[in-house]
Amino acid sequence: MLLIHCPYCAATLPELEFAYAGEAHIARPADPSTFSDEQWRDFLFIRTNARGLHFERWRHVHGCGRFFNAVRDTVSDKFLTTYKAGEPKPELEALLKAAGKDAAE
Amino acid sequence: MARFSAFSLMRHALTGHRDWPAQWPDAEPKAEYDVIVVGAGGHGLAAAYYLAKEHGVTNVCVLDKGWLGGGNTGRNTTIVRSNYLYDESAKLYDHAIDLWDGLSQDLNYNVMFSQRGVMMLAHTVHDVQSFQRHIHANRLNGVDNLWISKERAKEICPPLNISPDARYPVLGAAWQQRAGTARHDAVAWGYARAAAARGVDIVQNCPVTAIRRGPDGAVEGVETAKGFIKAKKVAVSAAGHTSVIMESAGVRLPLESFPLQALVSEPVKPVFPCVVMSNTVHAYISQSDKGELVIGSGTDQYTSYSQRGGLPLIEHTVAAICEMFPVFRRMRMLRKWGGIVDVTPDRSAILGKTPVPGLYVNCGWGTGGFKVTPGAGHTLAHTVARDEPHPLNAPFTLERFTTGRLIDEAAAAAVAH
Ligand SMILES: Cc1cc2nc3c(=O)[nH]c(=O)nc-3n(C[C@H](O)[C@H](O)[C@H](O)COP(=O)(O)OP(=O)(O)OC[C@H]3O[C@@H](n4cnc5c(N)ncnc54)[C@H](O)[C@@H]3O)c2cc1C
Ligand SMILES: [Zn+2]
C-alpha cells in the first residue's frame, strides 16, 4: 500500500485515505467556445501516461477532503513530492537529485 | 513444423517424450521486413499468423521486449465471453468467439477452449434491470445470453451462496453458455508456432525503443535493442506500454495504464463448474483444469507500470469471494501477480490506422482483451494488409475521441473484463 503525504494535514498516511484524481496541471479552457474538436479531445481524453515521473492529483477524501498534487515515479510507485493545489510544477531536476541522494543513503 | 496428433504423441511416448523438436525457432532479426509487429502477446502473434495465413504476408517480424506471452496474455484470468452491450462490441467479441470455436484445430494446438459458461450475478435491482437490458440487446444482436433465477444459478454452480441473508443477496444472473475459458499460454504458444511455421520471425528480449519516421512523416522502421530494423508498416500491439512506444512516433493516445491483479489458490478437486462474475461485490472466479481457483481482482486507482498492484485490492477481492462462496473461506492462496492494462476513457479498444502513414495500433483492451485475441489479431491483420479497417474494427478508431462517437462500454459494465 502506498503511503501518501498530505501537504495540508502535513501527515503521511495510508493510501486508503486517499482517492486518485488523474493527471495534474491539465488546465481548463479559458474560452471554451473557441475550442476546436482537437483541443477538446486533448483536454478531455489525451493523457501523458508517463512511464517514469508523473504529475498527478490526489484527494485526501477520508481526511481534510482537499485536492493536492504529487510527483510519483510510475515504475517504482515512489512519491518524490506532494504539494498544494495551485502551486507551480516543481523542478524535476532538483527533485531527482534529492531522490538520488536519498536512495544512496 | 511437426504436426501434433494422437499418433505423434504415442510415437514420442515410446522414447519417453525426450526428443520433441523445438516448436518454433528463436529468431534473430533481419535488416528489413514488410511488417513489424511490436509486442508478442496473443494479439500481436495472432495478427502475424493471420497476416501470413489470410493475406499471404509472410515477411513479418514480431518483436517483444521480454519473452513471448509474458505480458497480460500470460497474466490474465482467461475469461472468454461476448455479451457486451453495444452493437460494435457485441459483433467484434462474437466474431472472436466464432474463431475460438475452431482455434485448436486451425492451429493444430490445444488451446483448451472450454465453453463452461459465464454467470454474471445480479445483487441489486439496478443490476437486474441493467442485465436484462444487456440480455435484450444481446438477443437482438444474435449473441447468446440468458436470464436465470437464483435457484437455477445454484443448480449450475453449487458452491454459490444464494441465501437471502447474504450481505449482497443474489437476485438472479445473466448466463452465457457459449462463454468460458481458454489456456492463456497455449494461445500465445499456438499462434507463435503456427505463425513461425508460415515464415514469421519471432524475436524475444528485444525492446523497441522508438519508431522511426521519414522526412515525409511515414514509418521507416523501429529502433530496437538489436539495432534499427526497417519496415514500411509497423503495428503496435503492446497493451500497457503502448503510450510510451507511440509517443516516440509523435502520436499521443487517450490511454492510462493501471496494474490489474489476479491470484490463485492451491489446487483442489473439481468443485467449480463454470465462471462466476460479480460486478457489485467486485470479484470473479473459475477453476483451472489443474485445480486452482483463479480469482480476478480490480485495477489499482493510480496509473503505474510497476506490474505489482496493491494489497488492499486483494483483501477486498478475497472478502467478496468468501461472501459469495462460504465454502472457500479456509482455502489457501498460492500466489498473486499483476499485469499493466491500458484503459481508454470509453473502455473500448482502439484498433486501426493512426495519423502516421504505415503505423497501426491495437490497444485499449484494458482489463478484458484476452477473450478477443483471435478477433483482434484477425482484424488487425486485415487492417495492416489492406491499409483499411475490417468492417468489424472500423468503429474502433482513434478519431472517435475527436468526433465524439464513443463506444461507451464504461457506463455499461462496472467491471470491464
Ligand atoms: C490480472 C489480469 C486479468 C485479466 N483477466 C482477463 C479475463 O479474464 N478475460 C479477458 O478477456 N481479459 C483479461 N485481461 C486482459 C487481457 O489479459 C489483455 O487485454 C490481453 O491479454 C492483451 O493482449 P495483448 O497481446 O494485447 O497484450 P500483452 O499480452 O500484454 O502483449 C503485449 C506485449 O508487448 C510487449 N512490449 C511492451 N513494450 C514493448 C516494447 N517497447 N518493445 C517490444 N515489446 C514490448 C510486452 O512484453 C508484451 O509481451 C486480464 C488482464 C490482467 C492483467
Ligand atoms: Zn489532508
Short mmCIF file of N, CA and C in Angstrom, two decimals, chain A residues 1-2 15-16 18-20 22-23 37-38 41 45-52 54 56 58 72 74-77, chain B residues 65 240-241 243-244 247 252-258 300-306 308 310-312 345 401-402 406:
data_model
loop_
_atom_site.label_atom_id
_atom_site.label_comp_id
_atom_site.label_asym_id
_atom_site.label_seq_id
_atom_site.Cartn_x
_atom_site.Cartn_y
_atom_site.Cartn_z
N MET A 1 0.85 -1.20 0.00
CA MET A 1 0.00 0.00 0.00
C MET A 1 0.88 1.25 0.00
N LEU A 2 0.46 2.25 -0.78
CA LEU A 2 1.23 3.49 -0.83
C LEU A 2 1.06 4.26 0.47
N GLU A 15 -2.69 4.86 1.83
CA GLU A 15 -3.39 5.13 0.57
C GLU A 15 -4.92 5.06 0.73
N LEU A 16 -5.41 4.20 1.62
CA LEU A 16 -6.86 4.02 1.75
C LEU A 16 -7.58 5.31 2.11
N PHE A 18 -7.02 8.07 0.64
CA PHE A 18 -6.91 8.99 -0.50
C PHE A 18 -7.60 8.45 -1.76
N ALA A 19 -8.03 9.37 -2.59
CA ALA A 19 -8.55 8.98 -3.90
C ALA A 19 -7.68 9.60 -4.97
N TYR A 20 -7.28 8.77 -5.92
CA TYR A 20 -6.51 9.26 -7.07
C TYR A 20 -7.43 10.10 -7.95
N GLY A 22 -6.33 11.55 -11.19
CA GLY A 22 -5.88 11.75 -12.57
C GLY A 22 -4.69 12.67 -12.71
N GLU A 23 -4.29 12.86 -13.97
CA GLU A 23 -3.12 13.68 -14.27
C GLU A 23 -3.32 15.13 -13.80
N ASP A 37 -12.42 20.83 -31.98
CA ASP A 37 -12.64 19.44 -31.59
C ASP A 37 -11.35 18.79 -31.10
N GLU A 38 -10.24 19.12 -31.79
CA GLU A 38 -8.96 18.53 -31.41
C GLU A 38 -8.53 19.00 -30.03
N ARG A 41 -10.56 17.15 -27.53
CA ARG A 41 -10.05 15.79 -27.39
C ARG A 41 -8.84 15.78 -26.45
N PHE A 45 -9.46 13.77 -23.11
CA PHE A 45 -9.11 12.35 -23.23
C PHE A 45 -7.62 12.02 -23.27
N ILE A 46 -6.83 12.88 -23.92
CA ILE A 46 -5.42 12.51 -24.12
C ILE A 46 -4.66 12.67 -22.81
N ARG A 47 -3.89 11.65 -22.44
CA ARG A 47 -3.13 11.71 -21.19
C ARG A 47 -1.68 11.34 -21.46
N THR A 48 -0.78 11.91 -20.63
CA THR A 48 0.64 11.64 -20.81
C THR A 48 0.95 10.17 -20.54
N ASN A 49 0.32 9.61 -19.51
CA ASN A 49 0.51 8.20 -19.15
C ASN A 49 2.00 7.88 -19.03
N ALA A 50 2.72 8.76 -18.34
CA ALA A 50 4.18 8.65 -18.29
C ALA A 50 4.64 7.36 -17.65
N ARG A 51 5.69 6.80 -18.24
CA ARG A 51 6.41 5.70 -17.59
C ARG A 51 7.63 6.34 -16.96
N GLY A 52 7.53 6.65 -15.68
CA GLY A 52 8.57 7.42 -15.01
C GLY A 52 7.88 8.47 -14.16
N HIS A 54 5.54 11.31 -12.96
CA HIS A 54 4.18 11.63 -13.36
C HIS A 54 3.61 12.67 -12.41
N GLU A 56 0.44 14.23 -10.82
CA GLU A 56 -0.91 13.71 -10.65
C GLU A 56 -1.62 14.35 -9.47
N TRP A 58 -4.27 14.03 -6.21
CA TRP A 58 -4.86 13.13 -5.22
C TRP A 58 -5.81 13.95 -4.37
N ARG A 72 5.10 11.33 -8.80
CA ARG A 72 5.36 9.93 -8.43
C ARG A 72 6.07 9.26 -9.59
N THR A 74 6.16 6.23 -11.76
CA THR A 74 5.18 5.18 -12.02
C THR A 74 5.82 3.81 -12.23
N VAL A 75 7.15 3.75 -12.19
CA VAL A 75 7.78 2.43 -12.28
C VAL A 75 8.00 1.85 -10.88
N SER A 76 8.44 2.71 -9.95
CA SER A 76 8.69 2.23 -8.58
C SER A 76 7.52 2.54 -7.65
N ASP A 77 6.58 3.38 -8.11
CA ASP A 77 5.46 3.89 -7.31
C ASP A 77 5.90 4.77 -6.15
N LYS B 65 9.86 -7.24 -25.91
CA LYS B 65 10.93 -6.83 -25.01
C LYS B 65 11.29 -7.93 -24.03
N GLY B 240 -0.26 -2.42 -22.08
CA GLY B 240 0.00 -1.33 -21.13
C GLY B 240 1.14 -0.41 -21.49
N HIS B 241 1.99 -0.82 -22.43
CA HIS B 241 3.16 0.01 -22.77
C HIS B 241 2.97 0.79 -24.07
N SER B 243 1.37 3.60 -24.87
CA SER B 243 1.56 5.07 -24.84
C SER B 243 3.02 5.42 -25.05
N VAL B 244 3.91 4.67 -24.38
CA VAL B 244 5.34 5.00 -24.40
C VAL B 244 5.89 4.84 -25.82
N GLU B 247 4.31 7.45 -28.36
CA GLU B 247 4.82 8.80 -28.12
C GLU B 247 6.06 9.05 -28.98
N ARG B 252 -0.01 10.85 -29.55
CA ARG B 252 -0.43 10.80 -28.15
C ARG B 252 -1.80 10.13 -28.10
N LEU B 253 -1.98 9.28 -27.10
CA LEU B 253 -3.19 8.46 -27.08
C LEU B 253 -4.05 8.72 -25.84
N PRO B 254 -5.34 8.43 -25.97
CA PRO B 254 -6.23 8.54 -24.81
C PRO B 254 -6.16 7.27 -23.95
N LEU B 255 -5.00 7.01 -23.38
CA LEU B 255 -4.79 5.77 -22.63
C LEU B 255 -4.22 6.08 -21.26
N GLU B 256 -4.61 5.26 -20.28
CA GLU B 256 -3.93 5.27 -18.99
C GLU B 256 -3.65 3.83 -18.60
N SER B 257 -2.47 3.59 -18.04
CA SER B 257 -2.05 2.23 -17.70
C SER B 257 -2.17 1.98 -16.20
N PHE B 258 -2.87 0.93 -15.86
CA PHE B 258 -3.10 0.60 -14.45
C PHE B 258 -2.66 -0.84 -14.17
N ASP B 300 -5.75 -1.03 -9.63
CA ASP B 300 -5.41 0.00 -8.65
C ASP B 300 -5.98 1.32 -9.12
N GLN B 301 -6.15 2.26 -8.18
CA GLN B 301 -6.75 3.53 -8.58
C GLN B 301 -5.77 4.43 -9.33
N TYR B 302 -4.46 4.20 -9.15
CA TYR B 302 -3.47 5.09 -9.75
C TYR B 302 -2.79 4.41 -10.94
N THR B 303 -2.33 5.22 -11.89
CA THR B 303 -1.61 4.67 -13.04
C THR B 303 -0.26 4.16 -12.57
N SER B 304 0.21 3.09 -13.19
CA SER B 304 1.50 2.55 -12.78
C SER B 304 2.00 1.55 -13.81
N TYR B 305 3.31 1.44 -13.87
CA TYR B 305 3.95 0.42 -14.71
C TYR B 305 4.68 -0.60 -13.83
N SER B 306 4.35 -0.63 -12.55
CA SER B 306 5.13 -1.44 -11.61
C SER B 306 4.82 -2.93 -11.70
N ARG B 308 2.75 -4.80 -10.28
CA ARG B 308 2.65 -5.41 -8.96
C ARG B 308 1.24 -5.27 -8.40
N GLY B 310 -1.50 -3.19 -5.52
CA GLY B 310 -1.56 -3.04 -4.06
C GLY B 310 -2.34 -4.16 -3.38
N LEU B 311 -1.97 -4.42 -2.11
CA LEU B 311 -2.64 -5.48 -1.35
C LEU B 311 -4.07 -5.16 -0.93
N PRO B 312 -4.45 -3.89 -0.73
CA PRO B 312 -5.84 -3.65 -0.33
C PRO B 312 -6.84 -4.26 -1.31
N PRO B 345 -10.86 6.02 -22.19
CA PRO B 345 -11.96 6.68 -21.47
C PRO B 345 -13.31 5.99 -21.67
N PHE B 401 -12.43 9.86 -30.52
CA PHE B 401 -12.25 10.76 -29.38
C PHE B 401 -12.27 12.22 -29.83
N THR B 402 -12.19 12.44 -31.13
CA THR B 402 -12.35 13.80 -31.66
C THR B 402 -13.81 14.02 -32.07
N LEU B 406 -18.15 7.79 -29.29
CA LEU B 406 -17.56 6.83 -28.36
C LEU B 406 -18.36 5.53 -28.35
#
